[in-house]
mmCIF file of C-alpha atoms in Angstrom:
data_model
loop_
_atom_site.group_PDB
_atom_site.id
_atom_site.type_symbol
_atom_site.label_atom_id
_atom_site.label_comp_id
_atom_site.label_asym_id
_atom_site.label_seq_id
_atom_site.Cartn_x
_atom_site.Cartn_y
_atom_site.Cartn_z
ATOM 1 C CA MET A 1 1.968 12.133 3.926
ATOM 2 C CA GLU A 2 0.934 13.348 0.507
ATOM 3 C CA LEU A 3 -2.328 11.726 0.567
ATOM 4 C CA HIS A 4 -4.390 13.036 2.602
ATOM 5 C CA THR A 5 -3.515 16.400 1.758
ATOM 6 C CA ASP A 6 -3.869 16.025 -2.078
ATOM 7 C CA LEU A 7 -7.469 14.617 -1.234
ATOM 8 C CA ALA A 8 -9.292 17.612 -2.527
ATOM 9 C CA ASP A 9 -6.385 18.431 -4.797
ATOM 10 C CA THR A 10 -7.247 14.905 -6.722
ATOM 11 C CA GLN A 11 -10.881 15.013 -6.924
ATOM 12 C CA GLN A 12 -10.220 18.947 -8.362
ATOM 13 C CA LYS A 13 -7.983 16.680 -10.813
ATOM 14 C CA GLN A 14 -10.065 14.106 -11.640
ATOM 15 C CA LYS A 15 -10.010 15.107 -15.282
ATOM 16 C CA GLN A 16 -6.832 13.728 -15.193
ATOM 17 C CA HIS A 17 -7.420 10.022 -15.878
ATOM 18 C CA PHE A 18 -5.952 7.354 -17.853
ATOM 19 C CA HIS A 19 -6.896 7.264 -21.090
ATOM 20 C CA VAL A 20 -6.572 4.115 -23.200
ATOM 21 C CA LEU A 21 -7.254 3.647 -26.277
ATOM 22 C CA ALA A 22 -8.659 0.473 -26.880
ATOM 23 C CA VAL A 23 -8.364 -1.622 -30.532
ATOM 24 C CA ASP A 24 -10.889 -4.736 -31.130
ATOM 25 C CA ASP A 25 -13.289 -5.851 -33.926
ATOM 26 C CA SER A 26 -15.903 -7.138 -31.955
ATOM 27 C CA LEU A 27 -18.708 -4.824 -30.620
ATOM 28 C CA ILE A 28 -19.344 -7.245 -27.406
ATOM 29 C CA GLU A 29 -14.860 -7.258 -26.511
ATOM 30 C CA ARG A 30 -14.984 -3.851 -26.972
ATOM 31 C CA LYS A 31 -18.085 -2.965 -25.003
ATOM 32 C CA LEU A 32 -16.965 -5.126 -22.290
ATOM 33 C CA LEU A 33 -13.837 -3.479 -22.165
ATOM 34 C CA GLU A 34 -15.171 -0.387 -21.639
ATOM 35 C CA ARG A 35 -16.470 -1.042 -18.903
ATOM 36 C CA LEU A 36 -14.041 -2.722 -17.116
ATOM 37 C CA LEU A 37 -12.254 0.028 -18.117
ATOM 38 C CA THR A 38 -14.369 2.743 -16.640
ATOM 39 C CA GLU A 39 -14.791 0.485 -13.423
ATOM 40 C CA SER A 40 -11.228 1.027 -13.005
ATOM 41 C CA SER A 41 -11.637 4.980 -13.753
ATOM 42 C CA CYS A 42 -9.879 5.011 -17.080
ATOM 43 C CA LYS A 43 -10.910 7.427 -19.540
ATOM 44 C CA VAL A 44 -11.687 5.371 -22.718
ATOM 45 C CA THR A 45 -11.893 5.137 -26.823
ATOM 46 C CA CYS A 46 -12.734 2.454 -28.203
ATOM 47 C CA VAL A 47 -11.858 1.598 -31.875
ATOM 48 C CA ASP A 48 -13.160 -1.607 -34.340
ATOM 49 C CA SER A 49 -9.245 -1.505 -35.990
ATOM 50 C CA GLY A 50 -5.559 -1.280 -35.898
ATOM 51 C CA ASP A 51 -6.237 1.520 -38.673
ATOM 52 C CA LYS A 52 -8.842 3.428 -37.498
ATOM 53 C CA ALA A 53 -6.177 3.378 -33.620
ATOM 54 C CA LEU A 54 -3.511 5.014 -36.096
ATOM 55 C CA GLU A 55 -5.740 7.428 -37.640
ATOM 56 C CA TYR A 56 -7.224 8.517 -34.022
ATOM 57 C CA LEU A 57 -3.643 8.582 -32.648
ATOM 58 C CA SER A 58 -2.496 10.713 -35.482
ATOM 59 C CA LEU A 59 -5.634 13.426 -34.844
ATOM 60 C CA LEU A 60 -4.591 13.391 -31.294
ATOM 61 C CA ASP A 61 -0.483 14.300 -32.446
ATOM 62 C CA SER A 62 -2.914 17.405 -34.352
ATOM 63 C CA GLN A 63 -4.536 18.517 -31.993
ATOM 64 C CA GLU A 64 -1.616 18.603 -29.593
ATOM 65 C CA ILE A 65 0.025 20.706 -32.210
ATOM 66 C CA GLU A 66 -2.779 22.954 -32.239
ATOM 67 C CA TYR A 67 -3.251 22.956 -28.029
ATOM 68 C CA SER A 68 0.898 23.513 -27.724
ATOM 69 C CA THR A 69 1.291 26.857 -29.933
ATOM 70 C CA ASP A 70 -0.169 28.414 -27.466
ATOM 71 C CA LEU A 71 -0.398 26.803 -24.115
ATOM 72 C CA SER A 72 1.794 29.525 -21.981
ATOM 73 C CA SER A 73 -0.321 31.693 -22.611
ATOM 74 C CA SER A 74 -3.465 29.354 -22.063
ATOM 75 C CA PRO A 75 -5.294 29.070 -18.863
ATOM 76 C CA PRO A 76 -5.343 25.334 -17.437
ATOM 77 C CA SER A 77 -8.379 24.094 -18.137
ATOM 78 C CA ALA A 78 -6.950 24.204 -21.750
ATOM 79 C CA GLN A 79 -3.506 23.028 -21.111
ATOM 80 C CA GLN A 80 -5.248 19.792 -18.728
ATOM 81 C CA GLU A 81 -7.803 19.189 -22.072
ATOM 82 C CA ALA A 82 -4.679 18.860 -24.205
ATOM 83 C CA GLY A 83 -3.014 16.370 -21.448
ATOM 84 C CA TYR A 84 -6.677 14.929 -21.096
ATOM 85 C CA MET A 85 -6.827 13.746 -24.399
ATOM 86 C CA LYS A 86 -3.260 12.275 -24.969
ATOM 87 C CA VAL A 87 -3.150 8.324 -25.061
ATOM 88 C CA ASN A 88 -1.906 6.263 -22.101
ATOM 89 C CA LEU A 89 -2.158 2.758 -23.052
ATOM 90 C CA ILE A 90 -3.150 1.040 -25.617
ATOM 91 C CA MET A 91 -5.153 -2.148 -25.136
ATOM 92 C CA THR A 92 -5.814 -4.619 -28.529
ATOM 93 C CA ASP A 93 -6.572 -7.406 -29.212
ATOM 94 C CA TYR A 94 -4.644 -9.291 -31.645
ATOM 95 C CA SER A 95 -6.984 -11.315 -33.655
ATOM 96 C CA MET A 96 -8.429 -8.672 -35.999
ATOM 97 C CA PRO A 97 -8.919 -9.066 -39.491
ATOM 98 C CA GLY A 98 -6.732 -6.753 -41.667
ATOM 99 C CA MET A 99 -4.161 -4.633 -39.459
ATOM 100 C CA SER A 100 -3.308 -7.282 -36.583
ATOM 101 C CA GLY A 101 -3.030 -6.303 -33.384
ATOM 102 C CA TYR A 102 0.925 -7.587 -33.564
ATOM 103 C CA ASP A 103 0.578 -5.696 -36.553
ATOM 104 C CA LEU A 104 -0.543 -2.653 -34.786
ATOM 105 C CA LEU A 105 2.002 -3.010 -31.875
ATOM 106 C CA LYS A 106 5.194 -3.128 -34.022
ATOM 107 C CA ARG A 107 4.013 0.142 -36.049
ATOM 108 C CA VAL A 108 3.476 2.145 -32.453
ATOM 109 C CA LYS A 109 6.682 0.930 -31.659
ATOM 110 C CA MET A 110 8.514 1.412 -34.531
ATOM 111 C CA GLN A 111 12.149 3.382 -34.989
ATOM 112 C CA GLY A 112 10.426 7.104 -35.369
ATOM 113 C CA SER A 113 7.480 6.438 -34.062
ATOM 114 C CA SER A 114 5.305 9.266 -32.167
ATOM 115 C CA TRP A 115 3.950 6.632 -29.887
ATOM 116 C CA LYS A 116 7.073 4.713 -29.114
ATOM 117 C CA ASP A 117 6.183 5.949 -25.533
ATOM 118 C CA ILE A 118 3.200 4.563 -24.888
ATOM 119 C CA PRO A 119 2.454 1.096 -23.125
ATOM 120 C CA VAL A 120 0.234 -1.402 -25.307
ATOM 121 C CA VAL A 121 -1.101 -4.373 -24.200
ATOM 122 C CA VAL A 122 -2.012 -7.407 -26.179
ATOM 123 C CA MET A 123 -4.953 -9.248 -25.390
ATOM 124 C CA SER A 124 -5.668 -12.663 -27.226
ATOM 125 C CA SER A 125 -8.161 -15.291 -26.452
ATOM 126 C CA GLU A 126 -5.959 -18.038 -27.193
ATOM 127 C CA ASN A 127 -2.834 -18.965 -24.816
ATOM 128 C CA VAL A 128 -0.117 -19.430 -27.732
ATOM 129 C CA PRO A 129 3.211 -19.080 -25.881
ATOM 130 C CA SER A 130 4.922 -18.272 -29.128
ATOM 131 C CA ARG A 131 2.699 -15.453 -29.835
ATOM 132 C CA ILE A 132 2.821 -14.296 -26.016
ATOM 133 C CA ASN A 133 6.671 -14.095 -26.874
ATOM 134 C CA MET A 134 6.383 -12.447 -30.249
ATOM 135 C CA CYS A 135 4.371 -9.914 -28.523
ATOM 136 C CA MET A 136 6.730 -8.982 -25.863
ATOM 137 C CA GLU A 137 9.734 -8.937 -27.868
ATOM 138 C CA GLU A 138 7.859 -6.882 -29.884
ATOM 139 C CA GLY A 139 7.696 -4.101 -27.134
ATOM 140 C CA ALA A 140 4.277 -5.328 -25.710
ATOM 141 C CA GLU A 141 4.002 -4.709 -21.935
ATOM 142 C CA GLU A 142 1.466 -7.544 -21.146
ATOM 143 C CA PHE A 143 -0.082 -9.712 -22.845
ATOM 144 C CA LEU A 144 -3.839 -10.998 -21.562
ATOM 145 C CA LEU A 145 -6.012 -13.807 -21.850
ATOM 146 C CA LYS A 146 -9.224 -13.083 -22.719
ATOM 147 C CA PRO A 147 -11.886 -12.863 -21.443
ATOM 148 C CA LEU A 148 -10.609 -9.762 -19.437
ATOM 149 C CA GLN A 149 -11.587 -9.649 -15.478
ATOM 150 C CA LEU A 150 -11.372 -6.037 -13.229
ATOM 151 C CA SER A 151 -7.939 -8.075 -11.492
ATOM 152 C CA ASP A 152 -5.952 -8.006 -14.927
ATOM 153 C CA LEU A 153 -6.530 -4.470 -15.178
ATOM 154 C CA LYS A 154 -4.581 -4.270 -11.835
ATOM 155 C CA LYS A 155 -2.226 -5.722 -13.377
ATOM 156 C CA LEU A 156 -1.867 -2.517 -16.141
ATOM 157 C CA GLN A 157 -1.436 -0.340 -13.284
ATOM 158 C CA PRO A 158 2.177 0.118 -13.032
ATOM 159 C CA HIS A 159 2.452 0.823 -16.904
ATOM 160 C CA LEU A 160 -0.091 3.713 -17.011
ATOM 161 C CA LEU A 161 1.627 5.217 -14.182
ATOM 162 C CA LYS A 162 5.222 4.939 -16.298
ATOM 163 C CA SER A 163 3.290 7.037 -19.062
ATOM 164 C CA LEU A 164 2.428 10.209 -16.432
ATOM 165 C CA VAL A 165 4.056 12.935 -18.148
ATOM 166 C CA HIS A 166 4.149 14.376 -14.369
ATOM 167 C CA PRO A 167 5.167 11.510 -12.081
ATOM 168 C CA THR A 168 4.683 13.837 -8.769
ATOM 169 C CA GLU A 169 1.514 14.846 -10.096
ATOM 170 C CA ASP A 170 -1.538 13.335 -9.528
ATOM 171 C CA ILE A 171 -2.476 9.770 -8.894
ATOM 172 C CA SER A 172 -5.891 10.667 -9.862
ATOM 173 C CA THR A 173 -8.366 9.551 -7.474
ATOM 174 C CA SER A 174 -11.986 8.888 -9.143
ATOM 175 C CA ASN A 175 -12.812 7.069 -5.856
ATOM 176 C CA ASP A 176 -15.444 4.790 -6.960
ATOM 177 C CA HIS A 177 -17.554 4.209 -4.045
ATOM 178 C CA GLY A 178 -17.682 0.389 -3.336
ATOM 179 C CA SER A 179 -15.022 -0.451 -6.383
ATOM 180 C CA ASP A 180 -12.184 -2.485 -4.259
ATOM 181 C CA ASN A 181 -10.632 -2.452 -7.980
ATOM 182 C CA ASN A 182 -10.136 0.561 -8.814
ATOM 183 C CA MET A 183 -6.544 0.683 -10.082
ATOM 184 C CA ILE A 184 -5.854 3.762 -9.477
ATOM 185 C CA HIS A 185 -7.227 3.533 -6.111
ATOM 186 C CA ASP A 186 -4.751 0.749 -5.475
ATOM 187 C CA ILE A 187 -1.992 2.554 -6.869
ATOM 188 C CA ALA A 188 -1.606 4.581 -3.702
ATOM 189 C CA LEU A 189 -2.809 1.732 -1.068
ATOM 190 C CA ASN A 190 0.051 -1.117 -2.313
ATOM 191 C CA ASP A 191 1.345 -0.831 1.487
ATOM 192 C CA SER A 192 -1.330 -0.117 3.614
ATOM 193 C CA ASP A 193 -4.688 -1.724 4.203
ATOM 194 C CA ASN A 194 -5.570 0.793 6.669
ATOM 195 C CA LEU A 195 -5.733 3.226 4.352
ATOM 196 C CA VAL A 196 -8.105 1.793 2.197
ATOM 197 C CA SER A 197 -10.689 2.677 4.552
ATOM 198 C CA GLU A 198 -9.385 5.822 5.430
ATOM 199 C CA ARG A 199 -10.103 6.848 2.004
ATOM 200 C CA LYS A 200 -13.522 5.558 2.118
ATOM 201 C CA VAL A 201 -14.244 7.496 4.776
ATOM 202 C CA MET A 202 -12.661 10.666 3.887
ATOM 203 C CA SER A 203 -14.616 10.458 0.604
ATOM 204 C CA PRO A 204 -18.382 9.817 -0.188
ATOM 205 C CA GLU A 205 -17.959 10.293 -3.190
ATOM 206 C CA PRO A 206 -21.342 10.748 -5.428
ATOM 207 C CA LEU A 207 -21.286 8.992 -8.899
ATOM 208 C CA GLU A 208 -21.328 12.567 -11.124
ATOM 209 C CA ARG A 209 -18.000 13.145 -9.794
ATOM 210 C CA ARG A 210 -16.409 11.073 -12.245
ATOM 211 C CA PRO A 211 -15.998 12.161 -15.671
ATOM 212 C CA LYS A 212 -18.305 10.352 -17.871
ATOM 213 C CA ILE A 213 -16.379 10.889 -21.005
ATOM 214 C CA ASN A 214 -15.886 8.016 -22.869
ATOM 215 C CA GLY A 215 -15.607 8.087 -26.378
ATOM 216 C CA LEU A 216 -16.759 4.840 -28.724
ATOM 217 C CA LEU A 217 -16.133 5.224 -31.828
ATOM 218 C CA VAL A 218 -17.873 2.763 -33.824
ATOM 219 C CA VAL A 219 -17.553 1.902 -36.906
ATOM 220 C CA MET B 1 -46.654 -15.246 -6.245
ATOM 221 C CA GLU B 2 -44.714 -12.664 -3.381
ATOM 222 C CA LEU B 3 -41.899 -11.199 -3.571
ATOM 223 C CA GLY B 4 -39.868 -13.516 -0.998
ATOM 224 C CA GLN B 5 -40.669 -15.913 -3.332
ATOM 225 C CA MET B 6 -39.701 -14.415 -6.496
ATOM 226 C CA GLN B 7 -36.123 -13.962 -4.893
ATOM 227 C CA GLY B 8 -36.294 -17.240 -4.146
ATOM 228 C CA ARG B 9 -36.974 -18.633 -7.260
ATOM 229 C CA LEU B 10 -35.040 -16.053 -9.104
ATOM 230 C CA ALA B 11 -31.836 -17.550 -6.569
ATOM 231 C CA GLU B 12 -32.820 -21.299 -7.362
ATOM 232 C CA PHE B 13 -32.951 -20.553 -11.095
ATOM 233 C CA THR B 14 -29.371 -18.885 -11.694
ATOM 234 C CA LYS B 15 -27.499 -21.602 -9.571
ATOM 235 C CA SER B 16 -29.119 -24.202 -11.764
ATOM 236 C CA LEU B 17 -27.724 -22.447 -14.463
ATOM 237 C CA TYR B 18 -24.291 -22.820 -12.938
ATOM 238 C CA MET B 19 -24.556 -25.854 -11.609
ATOM 239 C CA GLU B 20 -25.327 -27.450 -14.933
ATOM 240 C CA GLY B 21 -22.562 -25.694 -16.547
ATOM 241 C CA ILE B 22 -24.351 -22.947 -18.925
ATOM 242 C CA LEU B 23 -23.172 -20.452 -17.231
ATOM 243 C CA ASP B 24 -19.343 -19.549 -16.114
ATOM 244 C CA ALA B 25 -18.010 -17.370 -13.495
ATOM 245 C CA GLN B 26 -17.552 -14.845 -16.793
ATOM 246 C CA PHE B 27 -20.942 -14.248 -16.556
ATOM 247 C CA LEU B 28 -21.498 -13.834 -12.801
ATOM 248 C CA GLN B 29 -18.375 -11.016 -13.484
ATOM 249 C CA LEU B 30 -21.144 -9.487 -15.903
ATOM 250 C CA GLN B 31 -23.206 -9.012 -12.897
ATOM 251 C CA GLN B 32 -20.653 -7.463 -10.927
ATOM 252 C CA LEU B 33 -20.064 -4.692 -13.714
ATOM 253 C CA GLN B 34 -23.882 -3.547 -13.250
ATOM 254 C CA ASP B 35 -24.869 -1.238 -11.086
ATOM 255 C CA GLU B 36 -26.652 2.206 -10.639
ATOM 256 C CA SER B 37 -24.391 3.966 -13.783
ATOM 257 C CA ASN B 38 -24.875 0.640 -15.836
ATOM 258 C CA PRO B 39 -28.191 -0.463 -14.600
ATOM 259 C CA ASP B 40 -28.405 -2.602 -17.767
ATOM 260 C CA PHE B 41 -26.061 -3.810 -18.658
ATOM 261 C CA VAL B 42 -25.842 -7.582 -18.216
ATOM 262 C CA VAL B 43 -29.056 -7.317 -20.669
ATOM 263 C CA GLU B 44 -27.132 -5.292 -23.468
ATOM 264 C CA VAL B 45 -24.489 -7.160 -23.293
ATOM 265 C CA VAL B 46 -26.325 -10.919 -23.471
ATOM 266 C CA SER B 47 -28.494 -9.084 -25.946
ATOM 267 C CA LEU B 48 -25.057 -8.138 -28.148
ATOM 268 C CA PHE B 49 -23.953 -11.579 -27.970
ATOM 269 C CA PHE B 50 -27.143 -13.341 -29.413
ATOM 270 C CA GLU B 51 -27.401 -10.640 -32.298
ATOM 271 C CA ASP B 52 -23.802 -11.443 -33.204
ATOM 272 C CA SER B 53 -23.999 -15.432 -32.600
ATOM 273 C CA GLU B 54 -27.369 -15.506 -34.872
ATOM 274 C CA LYS B 55 -25.445 -13.706 -37.761
ATOM 275 C CA LEU B 56 -22.537 -16.377 -36.890
ATOM 276 C CA LEU B 57 -24.715 -19.110 -36.935
ATOM 277 C CA ASN B 58 -25.749 -18.155 -40.257
ATOM 278 C CA ASP B 59 -22.676 -17.497 -41.897
ATOM 279 C CA ILE B 60 -21.781 -20.871 -40.551
ATOM 280 C CA ALA B 61 -24.181 -22.479 -41.941
ATOM 281 C CA ARG B 62 -24.094 -20.930 -45.498
ATOM 282 C CA ALA B 63 -19.929 -20.917 -45.592
ATOM 283 C CA LEU B 64 -20.886 -25.256 -44.708
ATOM 284 C CA ASP B 65 -23.467 -25.454 -47.535
ATOM 285 C CA GLN B 66 -21.068 -24.351 -50.527
ATOM 286 C CA GLN B 67 -19.931 -26.876 -53.104
ATOM 287 C CA SER B 68 -15.891 -26.675 -52.341
ATOM 288 C CA VAL B 69 -16.503 -25.589 -47.829
ATOM 289 C CA ASP B 70 -13.789 -22.961 -47.156
ATOM 290 C CA PHE B 71 -12.637 -25.084 -43.875
ATOM 291 C CA LYS B 72 -10.491 -21.529 -42.764
ATOM 292 C CA ARG B 73 -13.695 -19.087 -43.075
ATOM 293 C CA VAL B 74 -15.465 -21.323 -41.366
ATOM 294 C CA ASP B 75 -12.802 -21.682 -38.657
ATOM 295 C CA ALA B 76 -12.357 -18.226 -38.342
ATOM 296 C CA HIS B 77 -16.551 -17.332 -37.833
ATOM 297 C CA VAL B 78 -16.260 -20.492 -34.860
ATOM 298 C CA HIS B 79 -13.418 -18.642 -33.268
ATOM 299 C CA GLN B 80 -15.143 -15.835 -33.291
ATOM 300 C CA LEU B 81 -17.984 -16.975 -31.768
ATOM 301 C CA LYS B 82 -15.986 -19.169 -28.856
ATOM 302 C CA GLY B 83 -14.899 -15.498 -28.405
ATOM 303 C CA SER B 84 -17.614 -13.799 -27.955
ATOM 304 C CA SER B 85 -19.191 -17.460 -26.040
ATOM 305 C CA ALA B 86 -16.468 -16.810 -23.484
ATOM 306 C CA SER B 87 -17.109 -13.245 -22.654
ATOM 307 C CA VAL B 88 -20.785 -13.406 -21.981
ATOM 308 C CA GLY B 89 -19.912 -16.680 -20.093
ATOM 309 C CA ALA B 90 -21.772 -18.933 -22.305
ATOM 310 C CA GLN B 91 -19.348 -22.295 -21.441
ATOM 311 C CA ARG B 92 -21.377 -24.709 -22.768
ATOM 312 C CA VAL B 93 -21.533 -23.058 -26.205
ATOM 313 C CA LYS B 94 -18.076 -22.247 -26.458
ATOM 314 C CA ASN B 95 -17.101 -25.805 -25.185
ATOM 315 C CA ALA B 96 -19.161 -26.977 -28.452
ATOM 316 C CA CYS B 97 -16.987 -24.361 -30.524
ATOM 317 C CA VAL B 98 -14.231 -25.649 -29.023
ATOM 318 C CA ALA B 99 -15.097 -29.393 -30.281
ATOM 319 C CA PHE B 100 -16.454 -27.318 -33.952
ATOM 320 C CA ARG B 101 -12.574 -26.079 -34.648
ATOM 321 C CA ASN B 102 -11.590 -29.071 -34.483
ATOM 322 C CA CYS B 103 -13.612 -30.808 -36.862
ATOM 323 C CA CYS B 104 -12.379 -27.679 -39.063
ATOM 324 C CA GLU B 105 -8.798 -29.344 -38.630
ATOM 325 C CA GLU B 106 -10.172 -32.500 -39.833
ATOM 326 C CA GLN B 107 -11.669 -30.678 -42.984
ATOM 327 C CA ASN B 108 -15.032 -32.666 -42.280
ATOM 328 C CA VAL B 109 -17.911 -31.465 -43.637
ATOM 329 C CA GLU B 110 -20.580 -34.334 -42.241
ATOM 330 C CA GLY B 111 -18.850 -33.795 -38.770
ATOM 331 C CA CYS B 112 -18.997 -29.802 -38.766
ATOM 332 C CA LEU B 113 -22.610 -30.118 -39.322
ATOM 333 C CA ARG B 114 -22.905 -32.362 -36.592
ATOM 334 C CA CYS B 115 -21.219 -29.795 -34.929
ATOM 335 C CA LEU B 116 -22.760 -26.529 -35.936
ATOM 336 C CA GLN B 117 -26.267 -28.378 -34.731
ATOM 337 C CA GLN B 118 -24.347 -28.893 -31.330
ATOM 338 C CA VAL B 119 -23.451 -25.714 -31.476
ATOM 339 C CA LYS B 120 -26.687 -24.613 -31.872
ATOM 340 C CA GLN B 121 -28.457 -26.445 -29.565
ATOM 341 C CA GLU B 122 -26.726 -25.404 -26.818
ATOM 342 C CA HIS B 123 -26.645 -21.387 -27.917
ATOM 343 C CA TYR B 124 -30.338 -21.986 -28.094
ATOM 344 C CA LEU B 125 -30.643 -22.754 -24.626
ATOM 345 C CA VAL B 126 -29.027 -21.082 -23.284
ATOM 346 C CA LYS B 127 -30.889 -18.160 -24.766
ATOM 347 C CA ASN B 128 -33.834 -19.161 -23.099
ATOM 348 C CA LYS B 129 -32.331 -19.683 -19.637
ATOM 349 C CA LEU B 130 -31.487 -16.104 -20.148
ATOM 350 C CA GLU B 131 -34.651 -15.065 -21.191
ATOM 351 C CA THR B 132 -35.847 -16.515 -18.294
ATOM 352 C CA LEU B 133 -33.050 -15.110 -15.929
ATOM 353 C CA PHE B 134 -34.279 -11.839 -16.972
ATOM 354 C CA ARG B 135 -38.286 -11.839 -17.210
ATOM 355 C CA LEU B 136 -37.702 -13.314 -13.425
ATOM 356 C CA GLU B 137 -35.840 -10.022 -12.389
ATOM 357 C CA GLN B 138 -37.837 -8.350 -13.869
ATOM 358 C CA GLN B 139 -41.041 -9.324 -12.442
ATOM 359 C CA ILE B 140 -39.086 -8.752 -8.693
ATOM 360 C CA VAL B 141 -38.146 -5.042 -9.635
ATOM 361 C CA ALA B 142 -41.569 -4.844 -10.629
ATOM 362 C CA ALA B 143 -43.176 -6.051 -7.670
ATOM 363 C CA GLY B 144 -41.122 -3.266 -6.126
ATOM 364 C CA GLY B 145 -38.358 -5.847 -4.733
ATOM 365 C CA SER B 146 -34.565 -5.394 -5.799
ATOM 366 C CA VAL B 147 -31.848 -7.872 -6.953
ATOM 367 C CA PRO B 148 -29.251 -9.136 -5.102
ATOM 368 C CA MET B 149 -26.022 -8.708 -6.253
ATOM 369 C CA ALA B 150 -24.643 -11.577 -7.874
ATOM 370 C CA GLU B 151 -22.348 -14.292 -5.677
ATOM 371 C CA MET B 152 -21.845 -17.726 -6.067
ATOM 372 C CA THR B 153 -21.919 -19.093 -2.540
ATOM 373 C CA PHE B 154 -22.361 -22.490 -3.694
#
């Protein structure tokens, strides 16, 4: 099966981790979320408001245009770079001053938005059914209650997979030691417990392999 | 005190914090997120929390001291404090915040002042306890030992 033969391949392509844009006005929440996400092998960019989130998305768009103009002639690494920056998931707090998470969700999902297909997950410390429904109806993929746990991030696997440009390409494995919570691990290991131990034996990866590019855009 | 004793003392102390409800499972989650590449994660998050919460408590006190109290504003601060205390596992602070929000709803200044006292008390308590916890951990590390991976065995 693909998994075993592609192991070396995927390790090389480690750069292609899921890129999550985390939006929360609380510094503590951002720090926590960043840690949870990096533990799940995602690249994380944190911003402290909906406005900054939109700014960042626009910035990426303009960078992507630059890359794509000579994408065909550029080396694979540059192409990977462009893909690497792309946001695969937005996680936003619901209650924020100014633009709320709900407002951000609406903006991202609106008709004609170039970010319409980016999955959005809304988080809140309050369990308010009407709020949850509102968000789901507006196109949120998931509504998570805070405080978040590693297990919650597992729920996000399918949404991240959906956003992969090339579904047949690597399910990148950063194969963290000791991380049963490595969500990317889990994608491949849904069906067989045997695979778990096999993988761990095959790749006693050192920490350094995991790309440590966490953008923490703090104001 | 020799290493084994120190480690025992830490374990007992930690256990008491959970038993007394001062910390909850979320704190354990924080400890589990700490590893070789994030060796100071817990201390960092907790420090952020105390910086943040002290500011919030001051803001709340100030808001309650106004001629005409803006309960919405007070509530907003308490909501924030509730959230962050929940995120670090400071259970009793969180619970005190929940009670506080009820007082805000009732728009009762006296009640709110009492609630604020309660929150401050719990906040002070958890701060002291955590400082002790970190000190115990440091002593162990300084003595060449290691702090065992967090687990709830009770």
